[in-house]
Amino acid sequence: MSLTSVCSSSSSSGSSSSSKTWIVHGLVAGAAIAVAIGTGAYLGRFRKFRSRVVGIIPARFASSRFQGKPLVEILGKPMIQRTWERSKLATTLDHVVVATDDEEIAECCIGFGADVIMTSESCRNGTERCNEALQKLEKKYDIVVNIQGDEPLIDPEIIDGVVKALQAAPDAVFSTAVTSLKPEDAFDPNRVKCVVDNRGYAIYFSRGLIPYNKSAQVNPDFPYLLHLGIQSYDSKFLRIYPDLQPTPLQLEEDLEQLKVLENGYKMKVIKVDHEAHGVDTPEDVEKIEALMRERNLT
């Protein structure tokens, strides 16, 4: 198999009309700049800023919690296919590819029409796999969107939201999305939490509950935030990311976003109205299928 395999596109599933996306603070900085330098001049520059966008879905067969997860069937289709179909509906993406180190995953993806980039087994996380795939793409891109392959119900509007947030924040090199955290997920280490400042930039991510109060209980009145796996990067930053040394907080929490923050880079965060339906364990598959039947998303 060649490093890059290109096939014709297959049909995509419909976008969920019930899920709406909004950007929190995402355009505040842009509006301020527009006032300062003139709306016309700013908008002219904005249209050209980070305009070329590629979506990359990193997928690996090996997983400590769920071996072969990308290939698990969800109502008759491999999960990676459902994620790819949803991603293709995003309007900001010029191209969508799957990046994998596994021949079985690659053959599956080519079978349903996806473009595939073969990457090495040495990639330590999805960000590094996206970077390797970016280097192997023939075309040049300004933004790379890392689309988690285990979110088969990802809303295309969320993909568009993180892209637009990064385009509107020239001081940021990274953007991602959060949604409201359910109380029952407060102490689940597989549900990553996030806190942001009042301008919509990330302060910290944790597998523990943040913020954590003196009572050691979930405060039903506090708007806790759950991190969604999707994230986008400035392509120039993505090229240097693998060369940044692992950081203490990153290693302790096992969260790659923390290496970005610990090295002093800014990360823009949008809040979206989205029920997180990631597949972390085999038990999650049944939950996803039940939800899809309930919403007639077959």
Coordinates of C-alpha atoms in Angstrom, one line a residue:
M1 CA 0.0 0.0 0.0
S2 CA 1.3 3.5 -0.8
L3 CA 1.7 6.0 1.9
T4 CA -1.2 8.0 0.6
S5 CA -4.2 6.1 -0.7
V6 CA -7.0 8.1 -2.3
C7 CA -10.5 6.8 -3.2
S8 CA -13.7 8.4 -4.2
S9 CA -16.0 9.7 -1.5
S10 CA -19.0 7.7 -0.3
S11 CA -22.3 9.1 1.0
S12 CA -22.3 11.0 4.3
S13 CA -24.8 10.8 7.1
G14 CA -27.0 13.8 7.9
S15 CA -26.1 16.5 10.3
S16 CA -28.1 16.7 13.5
S17 CA -30.3 19.7 13.4
S18 CA -30.9 19.7 17.2
S19 CA -27.4 20.3 18.2
K20 CA -26.3 24.0 18.0
T21 CA -22.9 25.5 18.4
W22 CA -21.9 28.8 19.8
I23 CA -18.5 30.4 20.3
V24 CA -17.8 31.7 23.8
H25 CA -15.6 34.8 23.7
G26 CA -14.3 33.6 20.4
L27 CA -14.9 36.8 18.5
V28 CA -14.2 39.3 21.3
A29 CA -10.6 39.8 20.4
G30 CA -11.4 40.0 16.7
A31 CA -14.0 42.7 17.3
A32 CA -11.5 44.7 19.3
I33 CA -8.9 44.5 16.6
A34 CA -11.5 45.5 14.0
V35 CA -12.3 48.6 15.9
A36 CA -8.6 49.5 16.3
I37 CA -7.5 49.1 12.7
G38 CA -10.7 49.5 10.8
T39 CA -13.4 47.0 10.0
G40 CA -12.8 46.8 6.3
A41 CA -9.0 46.3 6.6
Y42 CA -9.4 43.7 9.4
L43 CA -12.1 41.7 7.6
G44 CA -9.9 41.7 4.5
R45 CA -7.0 40.2 6.4
F46 CA -9.3 37.8 8.3
R47 CA -10.5 36.2 5.1
K48 CA -7.0 35.2 4.2
F49 CA -5.8 34.3 7.7
R50 CA -5.3 30.6 8.3
S51 CA -7.7 29.9 5.4
R52 CA -6.6 26.4 4.3
V53 CA -7.9 23.7 6.6
V54 CA -7.5 20.0 6.7
G55 CA -9.3 17.6 9.1
I56 CA -7.2 14.6 10.2
I57 CA -8.7 11.6 12.1
P58 CA -5.9 9.8 13.9
A59 CA -6.7 6.1 14.4
R60 CA -4.7 3.3 16.0
F61 CA -5.5 -0.3 16.6
A62 CA -3.7 -0.8 19.9
S63 CA -5.4 0.6 23.0
S64 CA -5.1 -0.3 26.6
R65 CA -8.8 0.2 27.3
F66 CA -10.4 -0.9 24.0
Q67 CA -8.3 -2.9 21.4
G68 CA -9.3 -2.3 17.8
K69 CA -11.7 0.5 18.8
P70 CA -11.8 2.3 15.4
L71 CA -13.2 -0.9 13.7
V72 CA -15.9 -1.7 16.2
E73 CA -19.3 -1.7 14.5
I74 CA -21.9 0.8 15.5
L75 CA -25.3 -0.2 13.9
G76 CA -23.6 -1.9 11.1
K77 CA -20.8 0.6 10.3
P78 CA -17.2 0.8 11.7
M79 CA -16.9 3.6 14.2
I80 CA -14.2 5.3 12.1
Q81 CA -16.5 5.4 9.1
R82 CA -19.3 7.1 11.1
T83 CA -16.8 9.7 12.4
W84 CA -15.5 10.3 8.9
E85 CA -19.0 10.7 7.5
R86 CA -19.8 13.3 10.1
S87 CA -16.6 15.2 9.5
K88 CA -17.1 15.4 5.8
L89 CA -20.2 17.6 6.5
A90 CA -18.1 20.4 8.1
T91 CA -18.1 23.4 5.8
T92 CA -14.6 24.7 6.9
L93 CA -12.6 21.6 5.9
D94 CA -11.0 21.6 2.5
H95 CA -9.9 17.9 3.0
V96 CA -10.5 15.1 5.4
V97 CA -8.0 12.2 5.9
V98 CA -7.5 9.2 8.3
A99 CA -4.0 8.9 9.7
T100 CA -3.2 5.4 11.0
D101 CA -0.3 2.9 11.6
D102 CA -2.5 -0.1 11.1
E103 CA -3.0 -1.9 7.8
E104 CA -6.4 -3.3 8.8
I105 CA -7.7 0.1 9.7
A106 CA -6.3 1.6 6.4
E107 CA -8.0 -1.1 4.3
C108 CA -11.3 -0.6 6.1
C109 CA -11.1 3.2 5.5
I110 CA -10.2 2.9 1.8
G111 CA -13.1 0.5 1.4
F112 CA -15.6 3.1 2.4
G113 CA -13.9 5.9 0.4
A114 CA -11.7 7.7 2.8
D115 CA -8.2 9.1 2.0
V116 CA -5.6 7.4 4.2
I117 CA -2.2 8.5 5.3
M118 CA 0.0 5.7 6.8
T119 CA 2.0 6.9 9.9
S120 CA 4.6 5.3 12.1
E121 CA 3.9 3.3 15.3
S122 CA 6.1 5.6 17.3
C123 CA 3.6 8.4 17.5
R124 CA 2.9 8.9 21.2
N125 CA -0.5 10.6 20.8
G126 CA -3.0 11.9 18.2
T127 CA -1.3 15.3 17.9
E128 CA 2.0 13.7 16.8
R129 CA 0.2 11.4 14.4
C130 CA -1.6 14.5 12.9
N131 CA 1.8 16.2 12.5
E132 CA 3.3 13.2 10.7
A133 CA 0.3 13.0 8.4
L134 CA 0.5 16.8 7.7
Q135 CA 4.1 16.4 6.5
K136 CA 3.1 13.6 4.1
L137 CA 0.2 15.6 2.5
E138 CA 1.0 17.1 -0.9
K139 CA -0.9 20.3 -0.3
K140 CA -0.1 22.9 2.4
Y141 CA -2.5 23.8 5.1
D142 CA -2.8 26.6 7.7
I143 CA -4.9 24.8 10.2
V144 CA -5.1 21.1 11.1
V145 CA -8.1 19.8 12.9
N146 CA -7.6 16.7 15.0
I147 CA -10.9 14.9 15.0
Q148 CA -11.2 12.1 17.5
G149 CA -12.2 8.8 15.8
D150 CA -14.1 7.7 18.9
E151 CA -16.8 10.4 18.6
P152 CA -19.1 8.9 16.0
L153 CA -21.8 11.5 16.6
I154 CA -19.5 14.5 16.4
D155 CA -21.5 17.6 15.2
P156 CA -20.0 19.2 12.1
E157 CA -20.8 22.6 13.5
I158 CA -18.4 21.9 16.3
I159 CA -15.6 21.3 13.8
D160 CA -16.5 24.5 12.1
G161 CA -16.6 26.3 15.5
V162 CA -13.1 25.4 16.6
V163 CA -11.7 26.3 13.1
K164 CA -13.4 29.8 13.2
A165 CA -12.2 30.3 16.8
L166 CA -8.6 29.8 15.8
Q167 CA -9.0 32.0 12.7
A168 CA -10.3 34.8 14.9
A169 CA -7.6 34.5 17.5
P170 CA -4.2 35.3 16.0
D171 CA -2.5 35.1 19.4
A172 CA -3.6 31.4 19.8
V173 CA -2.0 28.4 18.3
F174 CA -4.6 25.9 19.4
S175 CA -8.3 25.8 19.8
T176 CA -10.7 23.2 21.3
A177 CA -14.3 22.8 22.5
V178 CA -16.0 22.2 25.8
T179 CA -19.6 21.5 26.9
S180 CA -21.5 21.3 30.2
L181 CA -20.3 18.5 32.5
K182 CA -23.0 16.2 33.8
P183 CA -22.9 15.7 37.6
E184 CA -22.6 11.9 37.2
D185 CA -19.3 12.4 35.2
A186 CA -17.7 14.7 37.8
F187 CA -15.3 12.2 39.2
D188 CA -14.8 10.0 36.1
P189 CA -11.1 10.3 35.0
N190 CA -12.1 9.5 31.4
R191 CA -14.1 12.7 31.3
V192 CA -11.5 15.5 31.1
K193 CA -12.5 18.8 32.7
C194 CA -11.4 22.3 31.7
V195 CA -11.3 25.8 33.2
V196 CA -11.1 29.0 31.1
D197 CA -10.4 32.6 31.7
N198 CA -12.9 35.4 31.0
R199 CA -11.6 35.9 27.5
G200 CA -12.1 32.3 26.5
Y201 CA -8.6 31.0 26.8
A202 CA -7.8 27.7 28.5
I203 CA -6.3 27.9 32.0
Y204 CA -6.1 24.2 32.8
F205 CA -7.3 20.7 32.0
S206 CA -7.6 17.8 34.5
R207 CA -9.0 14.3 34.9
G208 CA -10.1 15.4 38.3
L209 CA -12.9 17.8 39.1
I210 CA -11.9 21.4 38.6
P211 CA -12.5 23.7 40.2
Y212 CA -12.6 21.7 43.5
N213 CA -14.3 23.2 46.5
K214 CA -13.8 22.8 50.2
S215 CA -16.8 20.5 50.6
A216 CA -15.3 18.0 48.2
Q217 CA -18.8 17.7 46.7
V218 CA -20.2 18.6 43.2
N219 CA -21.7 22.1 43.4
P220 CA -25.0 21.8 41.4
D221 CA -24.9 25.6 40.7
F222 CA -21.4 25.7 39.2
P223 CA -21.0 25.5 35.4
Y224 CA -18.3 22.8 35.2
L225 CA -16.9 22.2 31.7
L226 CA -16.2 18.9 30.0
H227 CA -13.5 18.9 27.3
L228 CA -14.5 17.4 24.0
G229 CA -11.7 15.7 22.1
I230 CA -11.8 17.8 19.0
Q231 CA -9.0 20.3 18.6
S232 CA -7.3 22.4 15.9
Y233 CA -3.8 23.7 15.6
D234 CA -1.9 26.3 13.7
S235 CA 0.1 24.1 11.3
K236 CA 3.4 25.9 12.1
F237 CA 2.9 25.2 15.7
L238 CA 2.0 21.6 15.0
R239 CA 5.4 21.1 13.3
I240 CA 7.3 22.1 16.5
Y241 CA 4.9 20.4 19.0
P242 CA 6.7 17.0 18.8
D243 CA 10.0 18.7 19.6
L244 CA 8.7 20.2 22.8
Q245 CA 9.9 18.2 25.8
P246 CA 7.2 16.5 27.9
T247 CA 6.1 18.6 30.9
P248 CA 5.4 17.6 34.5
L249 CA 1.7 18.4 34.4
Q250 CA 1.3 16.7 31.1
L251 CA 2.9 13.5 32.4
E252 CA 1.0 13.5 35.7
E253 CA -2.4 14.0 34.1
D254 CA -1.6 12.2 30.8
L255 CA -3.1 15.1 28.9
E256 CA -1.3 16.5 25.9
Q257 CA -3.1 19.8 26.1
L258 CA -1.1 20.6 29.2
K259 CA 2.2 20.6 27.3
V260 CA 0.9 23.4 25.2
L261 CA -0.1 25.5 28.2
E262 CA 3.0 24.7 30.2
N263 CA 5.2 25.9 27.3
G264 CA 3.3 29.3 27.4
Y265 CA 1.2 29.0 24.3
K266 CA -2.4 30.2 24.1
M267 CA -5.4 27.9 23.5
K268 CA -8.8 29.3 22.5
V269 CA -11.8 27.5 23.9
I270 CA -15.4 27.5 22.6
K271 CA -18.4 26.2 24.5
V272 CA -20.9 24.2 22.6
D273 CA -24.3 22.6 23.4
H274 CA -23.4 19.0 22.8
E275 CA -24.0 15.7 24.6
A276 CA -20.6 14.0 24.7
H277 CA -20.9 10.5 23.3
G278 CA -17.3 9.3 23.1
V279 CA -16.5 5.6 23.1
D280 CA -13.9 4.9 25.8
T281 CA -14.9 1.3 26.7
P282 CA -16.8 -1.6 25.0
E283 CA -19.8 -0.8 27.2
D284 CA -20.1 2.6 25.6
V285 CA -21.0 1.1 22.2
E286 CA -24.4 -0.1 23.5
K287 CA -25.1 3.4 24.8
I288 CA -24.3 5.0 21.5
E289 CA -26.4 2.5 19.6
A290 CA -29.4 3.0 21.9
L291 CA -29.1 6.8 21.5
M292 CA -28.9 6.5 17.7
R293 CA -32.0 4.3 17.6
E294 CA -33.8 6.8 19.8
R295 CA -32.9 9.7 17.5
N296 CA -33.3 7.7 14.3
L297 CA -29.7 8.3 13.3
T298 CA -29.1 5.0 11.6

